[in-house]
PDB file of C-alpha atoms in Angstrom:
ATOM      1  CA  MET A1160      43.448 -18.086  -0.995  1.00 47.00           C
ATOM      2  CA  THR A1161      44.680 -14.677  -1.053  1.00 50.00           C
ATOM      3  CA  CYS A1162      42.719 -11.280  -1.014  1.00 51.00           C
ATOM      4  CA  ASP A1163      43.367 -10.864  -4.809  1.00 51.00           C
ATOM      5  CA  ASP A1164      41.966 -14.417  -5.673  1.00 51.00           C
ATOM      6  CA  SER A1165      38.791 -13.800  -3.724  1.00 49.00           C
ATOM      7  CA  SER A1166      38.166 -10.412  -5.344  1.00 49.00           C
ATOM      8  CA  SER A1167      38.734 -11.743  -8.804  1.00 49.00           C
ATOM      9  CA  SER A1168      36.229 -14.587  -8.267  1.00 48.00           C
ATOM     10  CA  PHE A1169      33.674 -12.175  -7.031  1.00 48.00           C
ATOM     11  CA  THR A1170      34.017  -9.916 -10.046  1.00 51.00           C
ATOM     12  CA  SER A1171      33.796 -12.851 -12.365  1.00 49.00           C
ATOM     13  CA  ALA A1172      30.580 -14.010 -10.779  1.00 51.00           C
ATOM     14  CA  PHE A1173      29.130 -10.620 -10.935  1.00 51.00           C
ATOM     15  CA  THR A1174      29.818 -10.161 -14.580  1.00 53.00           C
ATOM     16  CA  GLN A1175      28.086 -13.518 -15.350  1.00 55.00           C
ATOM     17  CA  GLN A1176      24.759 -12.338 -13.767  1.00 63.00           C
ATOM     18  CA  ASP A1177      22.265 -10.141 -15.469  1.00 64.00           C
ATOM     19  CA  LYS A1178      22.636  -6.518 -15.873  1.00 74.00           C
ATOM     20  CA  TYR A1179      20.762  -4.241 -13.705  1.00 77.00           C
ATOM     21  CA  PRO A1180      18.053  -2.764 -13.696  1.00 78.00           C
ATOM     22  CA  LEU A1181      16.267  -5.872 -14.795  1.00 75.00           C
ATOM     23  CA  SER A1182      13.448  -5.645 -17.421  1.00 78.00           C
ATOM     24  CA  VAL A1183      10.474  -7.673 -16.181  1.00 81.00           C
ATOM     25  CA  ILE A1184       7.523  -8.408 -18.458  1.00 82.00           C
ATOM     26  CA  TYR A1185       4.188  -8.745 -16.832  1.00 85.00           C
ATOM     27  CA  CYS A1186       1.185 -10.862 -18.125  1.00 85.00           C
ATOM     28  CA  GLY A1187      -1.636  -8.804 -19.554  1.00 84.00           C
ATOM     29  CA  ASN A1188      -4.078 -11.436 -18.366  1.00 83.00           C
ATOM     30  CA  CYS A1189      -3.310 -11.894 -14.604  1.00 86.00           C
ATOM     31  CA  SER A1190      -0.763  -8.940 -14.201  1.00 85.00           C
ATOM     32  CA  LEU A1191       1.913 -11.168 -12.620  1.00 85.00           C
ATOM     33  CA  PRO A1192       5.327 -11.769 -14.140  1.00 85.00           C
ATOM     34  CA  PHE A1193       5.463 -14.609 -16.503  1.00 78.00           C
ATOM     35  CA  GLU A1194       7.197 -16.917 -14.089  1.00 80.00           C
ATOM     36  CA  TYR A1195       4.234 -16.754 -11.572  1.00 84.00           C
ATOM     37  CA  CYS A1196       1.332 -17.407 -14.050  1.00 81.00           C
ATOM     38  CA  GLU A1197       1.599 -21.154 -13.478  1.00 78.00           C
ATOM     39  CA  TYR A1198       0.465 -20.703  -9.940  1.00 82.00           C
ATOM     40  CA  ASN A1199      -2.951 -19.441 -11.076  1.00 82.00           C
ATOM     41  CA  SER A1200      -5.874 -21.895 -11.577  1.00 82.00           C
ATOM     42  CA  PRO A1201      -5.649 -24.098 -14.677  1.00 79.00           C
ATOM     43  CA  GLU A1202      -8.110 -21.986 -16.563  1.00 79.00           C
ATOM     44  CA  GLU A1203      -6.470 -18.806 -15.670  1.00 84.00           C
ATOM     45  CA  PHE A1204      -2.984 -20.286 -16.606  1.00 81.00           C
ATOM     46  CA  GLN A1205      -4.523 -21.271 -19.987  1.00 80.00           C
ATOM     47  CA  ARG A1206      -5.636 -17.680 -20.617  1.00 83.00           C
ATOM     48  CA  CYS A1207      -2.225 -16.491 -19.543  1.00 83.00           C
ATOM     49  CA  LEU A1208      -0.536 -18.799 -22.041  1.00 80.00           C
ATOM     50  CA  LEU A1209      -2.856 -17.699 -24.886  1.00 81.00           C
ATOM     51  CA  TRP A1210      -2.227 -14.071 -24.072  1.00 83.00           C
ATOM     52  CA  ARG A1211       1.597 -14.707 -24.016  1.00 81.00           C
ATOM     53  CA  ARG A1212       1.487 -16.597 -27.311  1.00 79.00           C
ATOM     54  CA  GLU A1213      -0.425 -13.712 -29.021  1.00 82.00           C
ATOM     55  CA  ASN A1214       1.541 -10.807 -27.474  1.00 83.00           C
ATOM     56  CA  TYR A1215       5.112 -12.254 -26.980  1.00 80.00           C
ATOM     57  CA  PRO A1216       5.604 -15.081 -29.504  1.00 78.00           C
ATOM     58  CA  GLU A1217       9.498 -14.850 -29.168  1.00 78.00           C
ATOM     59  CA  LEU A1218       9.166 -15.527 -25.387  1.00 71.00           C
ATOM     60  CA  PHE A1219       6.590 -18.333 -25.999  1.00 67.00           C
ATOM     61  CA  SER A1220       8.637 -21.664 -25.731  1.00 66.00           C
ATOM     62  CA  THR A1221       8.005 -25.125 -26.739  1.00 56.00           C
ATOM     63  CA  TYR A1222       7.624 -25.841 -23.098  1.00 61.00           C
ATOM     64  CA  ASP A1223       4.734 -23.322 -22.939  1.00 60.00           C
ATOM     65  CA  GLU A1224       3.267 -24.817 -26.166  1.00 62.00           C
ATOM     66  CA  SER A1225       3.246 -28.388 -24.662  1.00 66.00           C
ATOM     67  CA  LEU A1226       1.393 -26.959 -21.413  1.00 65.00           C
ATOM     68  CA  LEU A1227      -1.141 -25.124 -23.643  1.00 62.00           C
ATOM     69  CA  SER A1228      -1.761 -28.257 -25.781  1.00 63.00           C
ATOM     70  CA  ASP A1229      -2.205 -30.340 -22.486  1.00 61.00           C
ATOM     71  CA  ALA A1230      -4.619 -27.729 -21.139  1.00 57.00           C
ATOM     72  CA  LEU A1231      -6.626 -27.637 -24.389  1.00 57.00           C
ATOM     73  CA  LYS A1232      -7.176 -31.267 -24.483  1.00 56.00           C
ATOM     74  CA  ASN A1233     -10.315 -31.257 -22.338  1.00 49.00           C
ATOM     75  CA  VAL A1234     -11.579 -27.680 -22.633  1.00 50.00           C
ATOM     76  CA  THR A1235     -11.731 -25.547 -25.668  1.00 53.00           C
ATOM     77  CA  VAL A1236     -10.719 -21.835 -25.355  1.00 52.00           C
ATOM     78  CA  SER A1237     -14.224 -20.500 -26.111  1.00 52.00           C
ATOM     79  CA  GLU A1238     -15.747 -22.733 -23.321  1.00 58.00           C
ATOM     80  CA  SER A1239     -13.204 -21.570 -20.781  1.00 55.00           C
ATOM     81  CA  LEU A1240     -13.612 -18.010 -21.705  1.00 57.00           C
ATOM     82  CA  THR A1241     -17.361 -18.232 -21.522  1.00 61.00           C
ATOM     83  CA  LYS A1242     -17.087 -19.942 -18.172  1.00 63.00           C
ATOM     84  CA  ALA A1243     -14.855 -17.116 -16.949  1.00 60.00           C
ATOM     85  CA  VAL A1244     -17.403 -14.504 -18.130  1.00 60.00           C
ATOM     86  CA  GLU A1245     -20.303 -16.344 -16.444  1.00 66.00           C
ATOM     87  CA  ASN A1246     -18.242 -16.611 -13.126  1.00 64.00           C
ATOM     88  CA  ASN A1247     -17.486 -12.918 -13.365  1.00 61.00           C
ATOM     89  CA  ASN A1248     -21.149 -12.020 -13.893  1.00 60.00           C
ATOM     90  CA  ARG A1249     -22.238 -14.310 -11.039  1.00 59.00           C
ATOM     91  CA  SER A1250     -19.770 -12.635  -8.661  1.00 55.00           C
ATOM     92  CA  ALA A1251     -20.881  -9.203  -9.782  1.00 52.00           C
ATOM     93  CA  LYS A1252     -24.497 -10.071  -9.027  1.00 51.00           C
ATOM     94  CA  LYS A1253     -23.781 -11.342  -5.598  1.00 50.00           C
ATOM     95  CA  LYS A1254     -21.788  -8.223  -4.586  1.00 51.00           C
ATOM     96  CA  ALA A1255     -24.616  -5.761  -4.231  1.00 53.00           C
ATOM     97  CA  PRO A1256     -23.442  -2.365  -2.885  1.00 60.00           C
ATOM     98  CA  PRO A1257     -24.287  -2.063   0.777  1.00 67.00           C
ATOM     99  CA  SER A1258     -26.788   0.454   1.781  1.00 73.00           C
ATOM    100  CA  PRO A1259     -25.333   3.434   3.666  1.00 82.00           C
ATOM    101  CA  GLU A1260     -25.840   3.344   7.453  1.00 88.00           C
ATOM    102  CA  VAL A1261     -25.928   6.505   9.546  1.00 89.00           C
ATOM    103  CA  VAL A1262     -25.375   5.526  13.088  1.00 91.00           C
ATOM    104  CA  VAL A1263     -26.173   7.952  15.895  1.00 92.00           C
ATOM    105  CA  THR A1264     -24.617   7.145  19.250  1.00 91.00           C
ATOM    106  CA  LYS A1265     -24.433   8.794  22.745  1.00 90.00           C
ATOM    107  CA  ALA A1266     -21.211   8.726  24.572  1.00 88.00           C
ATOM    108  CA  GLN A1267     -20.225   9.665  28.194  1.00 87.00           C
ATOM    109  CA  ARG A1268     -17.338  12.052  28.626  1.00 85.00           C
ATOM    110  CA  LYS A1269     -15.656  13.306  31.756  1.00 85.00           C
ATOM    111  CA  GLY A1270     -18.079  13.527  34.706  1.00 86.00           C
ATOM    112  CA  ARG A1271     -21.704  13.908  33.561  1.00 87.00           C
ATOM    113  CA  LYS A1272     -20.918  15.386  30.103  1.00 90.00           C
ATOM    114  CA  GLN A1273     -22.324  13.610  27.086  1.00 91.00           C
ATOM    115  CA  VAL A1274     -21.696  13.922  23.402  1.00 92.00           C
ATOM    116  CA  THR A1275     -23.709  12.751  20.339  1.00 92.00           C
ATOM    117  CA  ILE A1276     -21.589  10.938  17.746  1.00 92.00           C
ATOM    118  CA  ILE A1277     -22.965  10.652  14.125  1.00 92.00           C
ATOM    119  CA  SER A1278     -21.045   8.416  11.758  1.00 91.00           C
ATOM    120  CA  GLY A1279     -21.511   7.223   8.114  1.00 89.00           C
ATOM    121  CA  LEU A1280     -22.736  10.568   6.968  1.00 88.00           C
ATOM    122  CA  ASP A1281     -20.294  10.604   4.057  1.00 87.00           C
ATOM    123  CA  LYS A1282     -21.710   7.332   2.691  1.00 85.00           C
ATOM    124  CA  ALA A1283     -25.133   8.964   2.815  1.00 85.00           C
ATOM    125  CA  GLY A1284     -24.067  11.825   0.723  1.00 85.00           C
ATOM    126  CA  VAL A1285     -24.048  14.474   3.520  1.00 87.00           C
ATOM    127  CA  LYS A1286     -21.014  16.861   3.889  1.00 90.00           C
ATOM    128  CA  LEU A1287     -19.661  16.400   7.405  1.00 90.00           C
ATOM    129  CA  SER A1288     -18.613  20.111   7.665  1.00 91.00           C
ATOM    130  CA  GLU A1289     -21.972  21.299   6.539  1.00 93.00           C
ATOM    131  CA  PHE A1290     -23.819  19.084   9.011  1.00 92.00           C
ATOM    132  CA  SER A1291     -21.679  20.107  11.984  1.00 93.00           C
ATOM    133  CA  LYS A1292     -22.303  23.850  11.121  1.00 94.00           C
ATOM    134  CA  VAL A1293     -26.136  23.145  10.992  1.00 93.00           C
ATOM    135  CA  CYS A1294     -25.969  21.419  14.431  1.00 92.00           C
ATOM    136  CA  LYS A1295     -24.007  24.276  16.008  1.00 93.00           C
ATOM    137  CA  LYS A1296     -26.821  26.720  14.939  1.00 93.00           C
ATOM    138  CA  GLN A1297     -29.688  24.414  15.536  1.00 92.00           C
ATOM    139  CA  PHE A1298     -28.655  23.152  18.976  1.00 92.00           C
ATOM    140  CA  SER A1299     -26.637  26.136  20.175  1.00 92.00           C
ATOM    141  CA  CYS A1300     -23.784  23.944  21.091  1.00 93.00           C
ATOM    142  CA  GLY A1301     -20.302  22.807  19.881  1.00 93.00           C
ATOM    143  CA  ALA A1302     -20.063  20.475  16.997  1.00 93.00           C
ATOM    144  CA  SER A1303     -17.002  19.370  14.960  1.00 92.00           C
ATOM    145  CA  VAL A1304     -15.653  16.826  12.566  1.00 93.00           C
ATOM    146  CA  VAL A1305     -13.224  14.421  14.368  1.00 92.00           C
ATOM    147  CA  THR A1306     -11.392  11.304  13.501  1.00 89.00           C
ATOM    148  CA  ALA A1307     -12.749   8.178  15.350  1.00 85.00           C
ATOM    149  CA  PRO A1308     -10.542   5.510  16.792  1.00 84.00           C
ATOM    150  CA  ASP A1309     -11.206   3.365  13.672  1.00 82.00           C
ATOM    151  CA  MET A1310      -9.866   6.118  11.413  1.00 83.00           C
ATOM    152  CA  ARG A1311     -13.243   7.277  10.122  1.00 86.00           C
ATOM    153  CA  GLU A1312     -14.400  10.849  10.161  1.00 90.00           C
ATOM    154  CA  VAL A1313     -17.440  11.435  12.419  1.00 91.00           C
ATOM    155  CA  VAL A1314     -19.373  14.401  13.660  1.00 93.00           C
ATOM    156  CA  GLU A1315     -19.355  14.999  17.391  1.00 93.00           C
ATOM    157  CA  VAL A1316     -22.004  17.104  18.818  1.00 93.00           C
ATOM    158  CA  GLN A1317     -21.666  18.357  22.561  1.00 93.00           C
ATOM    159  CA  GLY A1318     -24.664  17.305  24.631  1.00 92.00           C
ATOM    160  CA  ASP A1319     -27.476  14.668  24.302  1.00 91.00           C
ATOM    161  CA  HIS A1320     -29.160  15.546  21.019  1.00 91.00           C
ATOM    162  CA  LEU A1321     -29.903  11.961  19.812  1.00 89.00           C
ATOM    163  CA  GLN A1322     -33.574  12.468  18.880  1.00 90.00           C
ATOM    164  CA  GLU A1323     -33.055  16.018  17.494  1.00 92.00           C
ATOM    165  CA  THR A1324     -30.235  14.814  15.346  1.00 92.00           C
ATOM    166  CA  LEU A1325     -32.378  11.991  13.863  1.00 91.00           C
ATOM    167  CA  VAL A1326     -35.232  14.404  12.987  1.00 91.00           C
ATOM    168  CA  LEU A1327     -32.632  16.857  11.522  1.00 91.00           C
ATOM    169  CA  LEU A1328     -31.145  14.152   9.342  1.00 90.00           C
ATOM    170  CA  LYS A1329     -34.444  13.025   8.144  1.00 89.00           C
ATOM    171  CA  ASP A1330     -36.129  16.307   7.521  1.00 90.00           C
ATOM    172  CA  GLN A1331     -33.443  18.761   6.455  1.00 89.00           C
ATOM    173  CA  PHE A1332     -30.836  16.522   4.945  1.00 87.00           C
ATOM    174  CA  SER A1333     -33.239  13.969   3.344  1.00 85.00           C
ATOM    175  CA  VAL A1334     -31.622  10.937   4.671  1.00 86.00           C
ATOM    176  CA  PRO A1335     -34.112   8.043   4.247  1.00 86.00           C
ATOM    177  CA  GLY A1336     -35.319   6.484   7.626  1.00 84.00           C
ATOM    178  CA  GLU A1337     -34.227   3.003   6.704  1.00 87.00           C
ATOM    179  CA  TYR A1338     -30.557   4.315   6.665  1.00 87.00           C
ATOM    180  CA  LEU A1339     -30.729   5.714  10.175  1.00 90.00           C
ATOM    181  CA  TYR A1340     -29.657   3.515  13.153  1.00 90.00           C
ATOM    182  CA  VAL A1341     -29.167   4.220  16.794  1.00 91.00           C
ATOM    183  CA  MET A1342     -26.787   2.340  19.223  1.00 87.00           C
ATOM    184  CA  ASP A1343     -28.855   1.080  22.213  1.00 81.00           C
ATOM    185  CA  ASP A1344     -27.552   0.370  25.797  1.00 77.00           C
ATOM    186  CA  ASN A1345     -26.353  -3.006  24.709  1.00 78.00           C
ATOM    187  CA  LYS A1346     -24.174  -1.628  21.858  1.00 81.00           C
ATOM    188  CA  ARG A1347     -26.384  -3.080  19.226  1.00 82.00           C
ATOM    189  CA  LYS A1348     -27.513  -1.084  16.070  1.00 83.00           C
ATOM    190  CA  VAL A1349     -31.228  -0.635  16.071  1.00 84.00           C
ATOM    191  CA  HIS A1350     -33.374   1.135  13.373  1.00 82.00           C
ATOM    192  CA  ALA A1351     -34.226   4.584  14.457  1.00 80.00           C
ATOM    193  CA  PHE A1352     -37.624   4.800  12.800  1.00 77.00           C
TER     194      PHE A1352
END
């Protein structure tokens, strides 16, 4: 085989393939390409086939029609849709939003220096920068918004101001007492009040 023969076979193979960029159609039910719908659960796949038949009848083949008829033998469409709605409602009821937790912790820095770290303020509706400014004035110390190792923003106040911070949060910033937690010596969260 010469160089000319290999290049001609390459170009002939390339022209036989699809033209780029490819146009991919996604299912409106599961948001996957049509080829991957069959990997869903049987009920979900049935809904995908129904959606495909309604929206893209030209792409709905006899193969898809036989799959749909097999799926419809045991379960009617309305029953499967009502089951899906019921399952959705059950999962929505189970997932109640978690209550915000404001955790106040003391940490040791170099030597005998301590800092008070307050996390979870943003979930309780308190602006971090506003809270740090109030702490600076109230406690006459440094306070700033920093990024914790777990990539959350927390307020760090210089000094041991654990009890004063809890009172400030409860009285001035109206954070309910059941949202306030303190880290004890064993690194466990304990209700503050």
